[in-house]
């Protein structure tokens, strides 16, 4: 364990994150006060634990740089993102661009201030330029985006961290759930009539658990109530191939959906079974081809690196199979299974693992190699990186990256990632974000996660949004 004592309650999160990045498999504990002054936090310290004392009486940047240089010397490691601990490292390049800084100025700033590697600086500048270009027609102040959450899925995947209910047990609730969404849509229609709706994203869950008529009902209601004439992108996540049918694709096309996701996560049947996705690779390929036949010319695919039992060879195989389908957009996520985590335990308990090799945090370099394989594959398909974020609370600071063909990048993905525009979110477990015009101020309000509670308290959910947008 790494124990760090600080005299004042300052920069705890940053210190913790930096230590965690250097010591991904160790517990890291930051204690405020003198040694021996905090019995609760000190009771299980052992002689093997490493203890450091840090002076926090300096600026945050100075502090982080000092810690970074010290730990780098101690461990012999350099971190690609230097001492940056936030989840949006590309934001720094974006902000500097907005201030009119040149490429070399951005380079030296990121190098000197945060010790970021040349490679990551180049990616940041590249992404920032692409984002600036994609967002140039978006009015941050007078525009808004809409998110609608459908919290039902065919089955629950083992690694799921979203709001998700198995549709089998909840199908009788769906129509009432849609009625609640309609009430929220009424709120949007009444309160955002003077704003421009730029993008719509129906996510989840799996929105394609809705039947074709339910898809028509939901989008039809939205079309009737809200002006969609300026919408630049309308995405429906059709993530699970086992939920996609030709009729649903037809319904989405008919209702004006422009972009969908058909997500393999992996092209290995064995892994799909293990992670509880209950669909096959063949089903994925069929669903993708069907979507192309129905005229969808902007299809995203999500993959996950570091799935239980997968090796670099599996990732290469997944990429080669995806190349045959030639999607327009590829999102590469990282999953690290920690020893002792719920996912790890579930796999072990179910004795599904056998001799399975589970990529662990101590094989972080495997994930890095997998990310290189995926990036190269995306490049081979003509897809370029357009957004990137790092995962919070995951040691090693793995990153998720979206790649897209020219003109096919998901605008909503950039907007939510860069937090430059308000997003009004409807449905159980969704979070509405109000971005104020100036000073980077952002306020949020959430809808309750439990689907029944959401439905019972729909009026309160609407009131929360009213309050958020009425406040000065
Ligand atoms: S499809 Fe997505 S939202 Fe649904 S259970 Fe799987 S990971 Fe969760």
CSV table of C-alpha atoms and ligand atoms in Angstrom, one decimal:
chain,number,residue,atom,x,y,z
A,1,UNK,CA,0.0,0.0,0.0
A,2,UNK,CA,1.1,3.6,-0.7
A,3,UNK,CA,0.4,6.0,2.2
A,4,UNK,CA,0.7,9.7,1.6
A,5,UNK,CA,0.4,12.2,4.4
A,6,UNK,CA,-0.5,15.8,3.6
A,7,UNK,CA,-0.8,18.6,6.2
A,8,UNK,CA,-3.8,20.3,4.6
A,9,UNK,CA,-6.9,19.0,2.9
A,10,UNK,CA,-5.8,20.1,-0.6
A,11,UNK,CA,-5.4,18.3,-4.0
A,12,UNK,CA,-6.3,14.9,-2.5
A,13,UNK,CA,-7.9,13.6,-5.7
A,14,UNK,CA,-4.9,14.6,-7.9
A,15,UNK,CA,-2.4,13.1,-5.5
A,16,UNK,CA,-4.4,9.9,-5.3
A,17,UNK,CA,-4.8,9.7,-9.1
A,18,UNK,CA,-1.1,10.3,-9.8
A,19,UNK,CA,0.0,7.6,-7.3
A,20,UNK,CA,-2.6,5.2,-8.7
A,21,UNK,CA,-1.3,5.8,-12.2
A,22,UNK,CA,2.2,4.8,-11.1
A,23,UNK,CA,1.1,2.0,-8.8
A,24,UNK,CA,-2.0,0.6,-10.5
A,25,UNK,CA,-2.1,-2.6,-8.4
A,26,UNK,CA,-1.5,-1.0,-5.0
A,27,UNK,CA,-4.0,0.5,-2.7
A,28,UNK,CA,-3.3,4.2,-2.3
A,29,UNK,CA,-4.4,6.1,0.7
A,30,UNK,CA,-4.0,9.9,1.2
A,31,UNK,CA,-4.2,10.9,4.9
A,32,UNK,CA,-4.7,14.5,6.0
A,33,UNK,CA,-2.7,15.3,9.2
A,34,UNK,CA,0.4,14.2,11.0
A,35,UNK,CA,1.5,10.6,11.2
A,36,UNK,CA,-0.4,8.9,14.0
A,37,UNK,CA,-3.2,11.4,14.0
A,38,UNK,CA,-5.8,9.4,12.1
A,39,UNK,CA,-6.4,6.1,13.8
A,40,UNK,CA,-9.2,5.1,11.5
A,41,UNK,CA,-7.1,5.4,8.4
A,42,UNK,CA,-3.9,4.1,9.9
A,43,UNK,CA,-5.1,1.0,11.8
A,44,UNK,CA,-4.1,-1.5,9.1
A,45,UNK,CA,-0.8,0.0,8.0
A,46,UNK,CA,1.9,-2.6,7.8
A,47,UNK,CA,5.7,-2.3,7.8
A,48,UNK,CA,5.7,-3.2,4.1
A,49,UNK,CA,3.7,-0.2,3.2
A,50,UNK,CA,5.5,2.7,1.6
A,51,UNK,CA,5.0,6.1,3.4
A,52,UNK,CA,5.5,9.5,1.8
A,53,UNK,CA,5.0,13.0,3.2
A,54,UNK,CA,3.9,15.6,0.7
A,55,UNK,CA,4.1,19.4,1.0
A,56,UNK,CA,0.9,20.7,-0.6
A,57,UNK,CA,1.8,24.4,-0.1
A,58,UNK,CA,2.2,25.1,-3.8
A,59,UNK,CA,0.1,25.5,-6.9
A,60,UNK,CA,-1.7,22.4,-8.2
A,61,UNK,CA,0.5,22.3,-11.4
A,62,UNK,CA,3.7,22.6,-9.4
A,63,UNK,CA,2.6,19.9,-7.0
A,64,UNK,CA,1.6,17.5,-9.7
A,65,UNK,CA,4.8,18.0,-11.6
A,66,UNK,CA,7.0,17.5,-8.5
A,67,UNK,CA,5.1,14.3,-7.6
A,68,UNK,CA,5.3,13.0,-11.2
A,69,UNK,CA,9.1,13.6,-11.4
A,70,UNK,CA,9.6,12.0,-8.1
A,71,UNK,CA,7.6,8.9,-8.9
A,72,UNK,CA,9.0,8.6,-12.3
A,73,UNK,CA,12.5,8.5,-10.9
A,74,UNK,CA,11.4,6.0,-8.2
A,75,UNK,CA,9.6,3.6,-10.5
A,76,UNK,CA,11.5,4.2,-13.8
A,77,UNK,CA,8.2,4.8,-15.5
A,78,UNK,CA,7.0,7.6,-17.8
A,79,UNK,CA,3.2,8.0,-18.2
A,80,UNK,CA,2.0,8.9,-21.7
A,81,UNK,CA,-0.3,11.6,-20.4
A,82,UNK,CA,2.3,13.0,-18.0
A,83,UNK,CA,0.8,14.4,-14.8
A,84,UNK,CA,-2.6,15.0,-16.3
A,85,UNK,CA,-5.2,13.2,-14.2
A,86,UNK,CA,-8.4,14.5,-15.7
A,87,UNK,CA,-10.7,12.5,-17.9
A,88,UNK,CA,-10.6,15.0,-20.8
A,89,UNK,CA,-6.9,15.6,-21.7
A,90,UNK,CA,-7.7,16.7,-25.2
A,91,UNK,CA,-9.7,19.6,-23.7
A,92,UNK,CA,-6.5,21.4,-23.0
A,93,UNK,CA,-5.5,21.5,-26.6
A,94,UNK,CA,-9.1,22.6,-27.5
A,95,UNK,CA,-9.0,25.5,-25.1
A,96,UNK,CA,-5.6,26.6,-26.3
A,97,UNK,CA,-6.9,26.5,-29.9
A,98,UNK,CA,-9.8,28.7,-28.9
A,99,UNK,CA,-7.4,31.1,-27.4
A,100,UNK,CA,-5.7,31.3,-30.8
A,101,UNK,CA,-2.5,29.4,-29.9
A,102,UNK,CA,-0.4,27.8,-32.6
A,103,UNK,CA,0.5,24.1,-32.8
A,104,UNK,CA,4.1,24.7,-31.4
A,105,UNK,CA,2.7,26.8,-28.6
A,106,UNK,CA,0.3,24.1,-27.6
A,107,UNK,CA,3.1,21.5,-27.9
A,108,UNK,CA,5.4,23.4,-25.5
A,109,UNK,CA,2.6,24.2,-23.1
A,110,UNK,CA,1.5,20.5,-22.8
A,111,UNK,CA,5.1,19.4,-22.6
A,112,UNK,CA,6.4,21.9,-20.0
A,113,UNK,CA,3.3,22.1,-17.8
A,114,UNK,CA,2.1,18.5,-17.8
A,115,UNK,CA,5.0,16.5,-19.2
A,116,UNK,CA,2.7,14.8,-21.8
A,117,UNK,CA,4.5,12.5,-24.3
A,118,UNK,CA,5.0,13.7,-27.9
A,119,UNK,CA,2.7,11.1,-29.2
A,120,UNK,CA,-0.2,12.1,-26.9
A,121,UNK,CA,0.4,15.8,-27.7
A,122,UNK,CA,0.1,15.0,-31.4
A,123,UNK,CA,-3.1,13.0,-30.8
A,124,UNK,CA,-4.6,15.9,-28.7
A,125,UNK,CA,-3.8,18.5,-31.3
A,126,UNK,CA,-5.1,16.3,-34.1
A,127,UNK,CA,-8.4,15.6,-32.2
A,128,UNK,CA,-8.8,19.2,-31.2
A,129,UNK,CA,-8.5,20.4,-34.8
A,130,UNK,CA,-11.0,17.8,-35.9
A,131,UNK,CA,-13.5,18.7,-33.1
A,132,UNK,CA,-13.2,22.4,-33.9
A,133,UNK,CA,-14.0,21.6,-37.5
A,134,UNK,CA,-17.0,19.4,-36.7
A,135,UNK,CA,-18.4,21.8,-34.1
A,136,UNK,CA,-18.0,24.9,-36.2
A,137,UNK,CA,-21.7,25.1,-37.1
A,138,UNK,CA,-22.9,24.3,-33.6
A,139,UNK,CA,-24.3,27.2,-31.5
A,140,UNK,CA,-23.2,26.4,-28.0
A,141,UNK,CA,-25.4,29.0,-26.4
A,142,UNK,CA,-28.6,29.0,-28.4
A,143,UNK,CA,-28.6,25.3,-29.2
A,144,UNK,CA,-29.1,22.2,-27.2
A,145,UNK,CA,-29.0,18.4,-27.6
A,146,UNK,CA,-31.4,15.8,-26.5
A,147,UNK,CA,-30.7,12.4,-24.9
A,148,UNK,CA,-33.5,9.8,-24.4
A,149,UNK,CA,-32.7,6.8,-22.3
A,150,UNK,CA,-34.3,3.4,-22.9
A,151,UNK,CA,-33.2,1.3,-19.9
A,152,UNK,CA,-34.1,-2.1,-21.2
A,153,UNK,CA,-31.8,-4.8,-22.7
A,154,UNK,CA,-32.3,-8.3,-24.0
A,155,UNK,CA,-30.1,-9.6,-21.1
A,156,UNK,CA,-27.7,-7.9,-18.7
A,157,UNK,CA,-24.1,-8.1,-19.8
A,158,UNK,CA,-21.7,-9.0,-17.0
A,159,UNK,CA,-19.6,-5.9,-17.2
A,160,UNK,CA,-22.6,-3.5,-17.4
A,161,UNK,CA,-22.4,-0.3,-15.5
A,162,UNK,CA,-25.5,1.4,-17.0
A,163,UNK,CA,-29.1,1.5,-16.0
A,164,UNK,CA,-30.4,-1.7,-17.6
A,165,UNK,CA,-33.4,-4.0,-17.0
A,166,UNK,CA,-34.0,-7.3,-18.9
A,167,UNK,CA,-36.8,-6.6,-21.4
A,168,UNK,CA,-38.4,-10.1,-20.8
A,169,UNK,CA,-39.4,-9.2,-17.3
A,170,UNK,CA,-40.2,-5.6,-18.0
A,171,UNK,CA,-42.0,-5.6,-21.4
A,172,UNK,CA,-45.4,-4.9,-19.8
A,173,UNK,CA,-44.0,-1.6,-18.5
A,174,UNK,CA,-42.7,-0.3,-21.7
A,175,UNK,CA,-45.8,1.5,-23.0
A,176,UNK,CA,-46.2,3.3,-19.7
A,177,UNK,CA,-42.5,4.2,-19.7
A,178,UNK,CA,-43.0,5.8,-23.2
A,179,UNK,CA,-45.9,7.8,-21.7
A,180,UNK,CA,-43.6,9.2,-19.1
A,181,UNK,CA,-41.0,10.1,-21.8
A,182,UNK,CA,-43.8,11.8,-23.7
A,183,UNK,CA,-44.5,14.0,-20.6
A,184,UNK,CA,-40.8,14.9,-20.5
A,185,UNK,CA,-40.9,15.6,-24.3
A,186,UNK,CA,-43.8,18.0,-23.5
A,187,UNK,CA,-41.6,19.8,-21.1
A,188,UNK,CA,-38.9,20.2,-23.7
A,189,UNK,CA,-41.4,21.4,-26.3
A,190,UNK,CA,-42.7,24.1,-24.0
A,191,UNK,CA,-39.4,25.2,-22.6
A,192,UNK,CA,-36.9,25.0,-25.4
A,193,UNK,CA,-39.0,26.3,-28.3
A,194,UNK,CA,-36.7,29.3,-28.8
A,195,UNK,CA,-33.6,27.1,-28.9
A,196,UNK,CA,-32.2,25.0,-31.8
A,197,UNK,CA,-32.1,21.3,-31.3
A,198,UNK,CA,-28.8,20.2,-32.8
A,199,UNK,CA,-28.4,16.5,-32.0
A,200,UNK,CA,-30.6,13.7,-30.7
A,201,UNK,CA,-29.2,10.6,-29.1
A,202,UNK,CA,-31.5,7.7,-28.0
A,203,UNK,CA,-29.3,5.4,-25.9
A,204,UNK,CA,-29.7,3.0,-23.0
A,205,UNK,CA,-29.9,0.3,-22.3
A,206,UNK,CA,-30.8,-0.9,-25.8
A,207,UNK,CA,-33.3,1.3,-27.5
A,208,UNK,CA,-34.0,-1.4,-30.1
A,209,UNK,CA,-35.6,-3.5,-27.4
A,210,UNK,CA,-38.6,-1.3,-28.4
A,211,UNK,CA,-40.9,-2.9,-30.9
A,212,UNK,CA,-41.3,-1.2,-34.3
A,213,UNK,CA,-44.6,0.5,-33.3
A,214,UNK,CA,-43.0,1.7,-30.1
A,215,UNK,CA,-40.1,3.2,-32.0
A,216,UNK,CA,-42.6,5.0,-34.3
A,217,UNK,CA,-44.7,6.1,-31.3
A,218,UNK,CA,-41.7,7.6,-29.5
A,219,UNK,CA,-40.0,9.3,-32.4
A,220,UNK,CA,-43.3,10.3,-33.9
A,221,UNK,CA,-44.3,12.0,-30.7
A,222,UNK,CA,-41.0,13.8,-30.6
A,223,UNK,CA,-41.4,15.0,-34.2
A,224,UNK,CA,-44.9,16.3,-33.5
A,225,UNK,CA,-43.9,18.3,-30.5
A,226,UNK,CA,-40.3,19.5,-31.1
A,227,UNK,CA,-38.9,21.2,-34.1
A,228,UNK,CA,-36.4,18.8,-35.6
A,229,UNK,CA,-35.7,20.8,-38.8
A,230,UNK,CA,-32.2,21.8,-37.7
A,231,UNK,CA,-31.1,18.5,-36.3
A,232,UNK,CA,-27.7,17.6,-37.7
A,233,UNK,CA,-27.5,14.1,-36.3
A,234,UNK,CA,-30.1,11.6,-34.9
A,235,UNK,CA,-28.5,8.6,-33.4
A,236,UNK,CA,-30.2,5.5,-32.0
A,237,UNK,CA,-28.0,3.0,-30.3
A,238,UNK,CA,-29.0,-0.4,-31.7
A,239,UNK,CA,-26.2,-1.9,-29.6
A,240,UNK,CA,-27.2,-5.5,-29.2
A,241,UNK,CA,-27.6,-7.3,-32.5
A,242,UNK,CA,-30.0,-9.7,-30.8
A,243,UNK,CA,-32.5,-6.8,-30.6
A,244,UNK,CA,-32.3,-5.7,-34.2
A,245,UNK,CA,-34.9,-6.7,-36.8
A,246,UNK,CA,-35.6,-5.5,-40.3
A,247,UNK,CA,-38.9,-4.0,-39.2
A,248,UNK,CA,-37.2,-2.0,-36.4
A,249,UNK,CA,-34.5,-0.7,-38.9
A,250,UNK,CA,-37.3,0.3,-41.3
A,251,UNK,CA,-39.1,2.1,-38.5
A,252,UNK,CA,-36.0,4.0,-37.5
A,253,UNK,CA,-35.2,4.9,-41.1
A,254,UNK,CA,-38.7,6.1,-41.7
A,255,UNK,CA,-38.6,8.3,-38.6
A,256,UNK,CA,-35.5,10.0,-39.7
A,257,UNK,CA,-32.7,8.3,-37.7
A,258,UNK,CA,-29.4,9.1,-39.4
A,259,UNK,CA,-26.9,7.2,-37.3
A,260,UNK,CA,-27.0,3.9,-35.5
A,261,UNK,CA,-24.6,1.7,-33.4
A,262,UNK,CA,-24.3,-2.0,-34.0
A,263,UNK,CA,-21.9,-3.2,-31.3
A,264,UNK,CA,-19.9,-6.4,-31.5
A,265,UNK,CA,-17.6,-5.7,-28.4
A,266,UNK,CA,-15.6,-8.7,-29.7
A,267,UNK,CA,-15.8,-11.0,-32.7
A,268,UNK,CA,-15.3,-14.1,-30.5
A,269,UNK,CA,-18.4,-16.2,-29.8
A,270,UNK,CA,-16.7,-17.7,-26.8
A,271,UNK,CA,-16.1,-14.3,-25.2
A,272,UNK,CA,-19.6,-13.1,-26.0
A,273,UNK,CA,-21.1,-16.0,-24.2
A,274,UNK,CA,-18.8,-15.5,-21.2
A,275,UNK,CA,-19.8,-11.8,-20.8
A,276,UNK,CA,-23.5,-12.6,-21.0
A,277,UNK,CA,-24.3,-10.9,-24.3
A,278,UNK,CA,-26.2,-13.9,-25.6
A,279,UNK,CA,-25.8,-13.1,-29.3
A,280,UNK,CA,-23.4,-14.6,-31.8
A,281,UNK,CA,-20.9,-13.1,-34.2
A,282,UNK,CA,-23.1,-14.4,-37.1
A,283,UNK,CA,-26.1,-12.4,-35.7
A,284,UNK,CA,-23.9,-9.3,-35.5
A,285,UNK,CA,-22.8,-9.7,-39.1
A,286,UNK,CA,-26.4,-10.2,-40.2
A,287,UNK,CA,-27.7,-7.2,-38.3
A,288,UNK,CA,-25.0,-5.0,-39.7
A,289,UNK,CA,-25.6,-6.1,-43.3
A,290,UNK,CA,-29.4,-5.7,-42.8
A,291,UNK,CA,-28.8,-2.1,-41.6
A,292,UNK,CA,-26.7,-1.3,-44.7
A,293,UNK,CA,-29.5,-2.8,-46.9
A,294,UNK,CA,-32.0,-0.6,-45.1
A,295,UNK,CA,-30.0,2.4,-46.1
A,296,UNK,CA,-28.0,3.3,-43.0
A,297,UNK,CA,-24.8,5.0,-44.2
A,298,UNK,CA,-23.5,5.9,-40.8
A,299,UNK,CA,-23.0,2.9,-38.6
A,300,UNK,CA,-20.9,2.9,-35.5
A,301,UNK,CA,-19.4,-0.2,-33.9
A,302,UNK,CA,-18.1,-0.4,-30.3
A,303,UNK,CA,-15.4,-2.8,-29.2
A,304,UNK,CA,-14.0,-3.5,-25.8
A,305,UNK,CA,-10.3,-4.2,-25.1
A,306,UNK,CA,-9.4,-6.4,-22.2
A,307,UNK,CA,-12.4,-8.6,-22.1
A,308,UNK,CA,-12.1,-11.7,-19.9
A,309,UNK,CA,-9.9,-14.3,-21.6
A,310,UNK,CA,-9.0,-12.2,-24.6
A,311,UNK,CA,-5.5,-11.9,-25.9
A,312,UNK,CA,-3.9,-9.5,-28.4
A,313,UNK,CA,-4.6,-12.1,-31.1
A,314,UNK,CA,-8.3,-12.0,-30.3
A,315,UNK,CA,-8.3,-8.2,-30.7
A,316,UNK,CA,-6.5,-8.6,-34.0
A,317,UNK,CA,-9.1,-11.1,-35.1
A,318,UNK,CA,-11.9,-8.8,-34.0
A,319,UNK,CA,-10.4,-5.9,-36.0
A,320,UNK,CA,-9.9,-8.1,-39.1
A,321,UNK,CA,-13.5,-9.2,-39.0
A,322,UNK,CA,-14.7,-5.6,-38.5
A,323,UNK,CA,-12.7,-4.5,-41.5
A,324,UNK,CA,-14.8,-6.8,-43.6
A,325,UNK,CA,-17.9,-4.9,-42.5
A,326,UNK,CA,-16.3,-1.5,-42.9
A,327,UNK,CA,-18.2,0.6,-40.4
A,328,UNK,CA,-18.2,4.4,-40.5
A,329,UNK,CA,-17.3,4.9,-36.9
A,330,UNK,CA,-15.4,2.7,-34.4
A,331,UNK,CA,-15.4,3.3,-30.7
A,332,UNK,CA,-12.7,1.5,-28.7
A,333,UNK,CA,-13.3,1.1,-25.0
A,334,UNK,CA,-11.0,-0.5,-22.4
A,335,UNK,CA,-12.1,-2.8,-19.7
A,336,UNK,CA,-9.8,-3.8,-16.9
A,337,UNK,CA,-10.9,-6.6,-14.7
A,338,UNK,CA,-9.5,-6.1,-11.3
A,339,UNK,CA,-8.8,-9.0,-9.1
A,340,UNK,CA,-11.5,-9.1,-6.4
A,341,UNK,CA,-13.9,-7.0,-8.5
A,342,UNK,CA,-17.5,-8.1,-9.0
A,343,UNK,CA,-16.9,-9.1,-12.6
A,344,UNK,CA,-13.8,-11.2,-11.7
A,345,UNK,CA,-15.7,-12.9,-8.9
A,346,UNK,CA,-18.7,-13.6,-11.0
A,347,UNK,CA,-16.6,-15.3,-13.6
A,348,UNK,CA,-14.8,-17.3,-11.0
A,349,UNK,CA,-17.9,-18.3,-9.1
A,350,UNK,CA,-19.6,-19.4,-12.2
A,351,UNK,CA,-16.6,-21.5,-13.0
A,352,UNK,CA,-16.8,-20.3,-16.5
A,353,UNK,CA,-13.2,-19.4,-16.4
A,354,UNK,CA,-11.4,-22.8,-16.4
A,355,UNK,CA,-7.9,-22.0,-17.6
A,356,UNK,CA,-9.0,-18.7,-18.8
A,357,UNK,CA,-6.5,-15.9,-18.8
A,358,UNK,CA,-8.1,-12.7,-17.5
A,359,UNK,CA,-6.3,-9.6,-18.5
A,360,UNK,CA,-5.4,-7.9,-15.2
A,361,UNK,CA,-4.1,-4.6,-14.3
A,362,UNK,CA,-0.6,-6.0,-13.9
A,363,UNK,CA,-0.8,-6.8,-17.6
A,364,UNK,CA,-1.6,-3.2,-18.5
A,365,UNK,CA,0.9,-3.3,-21.3
A,366,UNK,CA,-1.4,-5.9,-23.0
A,367,UNK,CA,-4.2,-3.4,-23.1
A,368,UNK,CA,-1.8,-0.8,-24.4
A,369,UNK,CA,-0.7,-3.2,-27.2
A,370,UNK,CA,-4.4,-3.9,-27.9
A,371,UNK,CA,-5.1,-0.2,-28.2
A,372,UNK,CA,-2.3,0.1,-30.7
A,373,UNK,CA,-3.8,-2.8,-32.7
A,374,UNK,CA,-7.2,-1.2,-32.7
A,375,UNK,CA,-5.8,2.2,-33.6
A,376,UNK,CA,-4.0,0.7,-36.6
A,377,UNK,CA,-7.1,-1.2,-37.7
A,378,UNK,CA,-9.1,2.0,-37.5
A,379,UNK,CA,-6.5,3.8,-39.6
A,380,UNK,CA,-6.5,1.0,-42.2
A,381,UNK,CA,-10.3,1.5,-42.5
A,382,UNK,CA,-9.8,5.2,-43.1
A,383,UNK,CA,-11.1,6.2,-39.7
A,384,UNK,CA,-9.5,9.0,-37.8
A,385,UNK,CA,-9.6,9.7,-34.0
A,386,UNK,CA,-12.2,12.4,-33.2
A,387,UNK,CA,-12.8,12.2,-29.5
A,388,UNK,CA,-11.0,10.6,-26.5
A,389,UNK,CA,-11.6,10.4,-22.8
A,390,UNK,CA,-10.0,8.6,-20.0
A,391,UNK,CA,-11.9,6.4,-17.6
A,392,UNK,CA,-12.4,7.7,-14.1
A,393,UNK,CA,-11.4,5.5,-11.2
A,394,UNK,CA,-9.7,3.0,-13.4
A,395,UNK,CA,-6.1,2.6,-12.6
A,396,UNK,CA,-3.7,3.0,-15.4
A,397,UNK,CA,-5.9,5.7,-16.9
A,398,UNK,CA,-6.9,3.8,-19.9
A,399,UNK,CA,-8.6,5.8,-22.6
A,400,UNK,CA,-11.6,5.3,-24.8
A,401,UNK,CA,-11.2,6.6,-28.3
A,402,UNK,CA,-13.8,7.3,-31.1
A,403,UNK,CA,-12.6,7.0,-34.7
A,404,UNK,CA,-14.7,8.0,-37.7
A,405,UNK,CA,-14.7,8.4,-41.4
A,406,UNK,CA,-14.6,12.0,-42.7
A,407,UNK,CA,-18.1,13.5,-42.3
A,408,UNK,CA,-19.4,10.6,-40.1
A,409,UNK,CA,-18.1,11.6,-36.7
A,410,UNK,CA,-20.7,11.4,-33.9
A,411,UNK,CA,-21.3,15.1,-33.1
A,412,UNK,CA,-23.2,14.2,-29.9
A,413,UNK,CA,-20.2,12.2,-28.6
A,414,UNK,CA,-18.0,15.3,-28.9
A,415,UNK,CA,-20.6,17.6,-27.3
A,416,UNK,CA,-21.0,15.4,-24.3
A,417,UNK,CA,-17.3,14.8,-24.0
A,418,UNK,CA,-16.3,18.4,-24.4
A,419,UNK,CA,-19.2,19.7,-22.3
A,420,UNK,CA,-19.7,22.7,-24.5
A,421,UNK,CA,-23.5,22.5,-24.9
A,422,UNK,CA,-26.5,21.8,-22.7
A,423,UNK,CA,-27.9,18.3,-23.0
A,424,UNK,CA,-31.4,17.7,-21.8
A,425,UNK,CA,-31.8,14.1,-20.8
A,426,UNK,CA,-35.1,12.2,-20.6
A,427,UNK,CA,-35.7,8.8,-19.0
A,428,UNK,CA,-34.7,6.7,-16.0
A,429,UNK,CA,-31.1,7.1,-14.9
A,430,UNK,CA,-30.2,10.0,-17.2
A,431,UNK,CA,-28.3,13.1,-16.3
A,432,UNK,CA,-29.2,16.5,-17.7
A,433,UNK,CA,-26.4,19.0,-18.0
A,434,UNK,CA,-26.8,22.7,-18.3
A,435,UNK,CA,-23.7,24.4,-19.8
A,436,UNK,CA,-23.8,28.1,-19.0
A,437,UNK,CA,-22.5,30.5,-21.7
A,438,UNK,CA,-19.6,31.8,-19.8
A,439,UNK,CA,-16.9,30.9,-17.4
A,440,UNK,CA,-17.1,27.1,-17.9
A,441,UNK,CA,-20.0,26.8,-15.4
A,442,UNK,CA,-21.9,23.5,-15.6
A,443,UNK,CA,-24.8,22.3,-13.5
A,444,UNK,CA,-26.5,19.0,-13.6
A,445,UNK,CA,-29.6,17.3,-12.4
A,446,UNK,CA,-30.4,13.6,-12.6
A,447,UNK,CA,-33.4,11.4,-13.1
A,448,UNK,CA,-33.7,8.5,-10.6
A,449,UNK,CA,-32.3,5.2,-11.9
A,450,UNK,CA,-35.0,2.9,-10.8
A,451,UNK,CA,-37.4,2.6,-13.6
A,452,UNK,CA,-40.6,2.2,-11.5
A,453,UNK,CA,-39.6,5.0,-9.2
A,454,UNK,CA,-38.9,7.2,-12.3
A,455,UNK,CA,-42.3,6.5,-13.6
A,456,UNK,CA,-43.9,7.2,-10.2
A,457,UNK,CA,-42.1,10.4,-9.8
A,458,UNK,CA,-42.2,11.7,-13.4
A,459,UNK,CA,-43.5,15.1,-12.3
A,460,UNK,CA,-40.6,15.6,-9.9
A,461,UNK,CA,-38.1,14.7,-12.7
A,462,UNK,CA,-39.6,17.4,-14.8
A,463,UNK,CA,-39.6,19.9,-11.9
A,464,UNK,CA,-35.9,19.2,-11.4
A,465,UNK,CA,-35.2,20.2,-15.0
A,466,UNK,CA,-37.3,23.2,-14.8
A,467,UNK,CA,-35.4,24.4,-11.7
A,468,UNK,CA,-32.1,23.7,-13.3
A,469,UNK,CA,-32.9,25.8,-16.4
A,470,UNK,CA,-34.7,28.5,-14.6
A,471,UNK,CA,-32.0,29.3,-12.1
A,472,UNK,CA,-29.6,32.2,-13.0
B,1,LIG,S1,-26.2,-4.0,-23.8
B,1,LIG,FE1,-25.1,-2.3,-22.8
B,1,LIG,S2,-26.6,-1.4,-21.4
B,1,LIG,FE2,-27.4,-3.4,-22.0
B,1,LIG,S3,-26.7,-4.8,-20.4
B,1,LIG,FE3,-25.2,-4.8,-22.0
B,1,LIG,S4,-23.7,-3.3,-21.4
B,1,LIG,FE4,-25.5,-2.9,-20.2
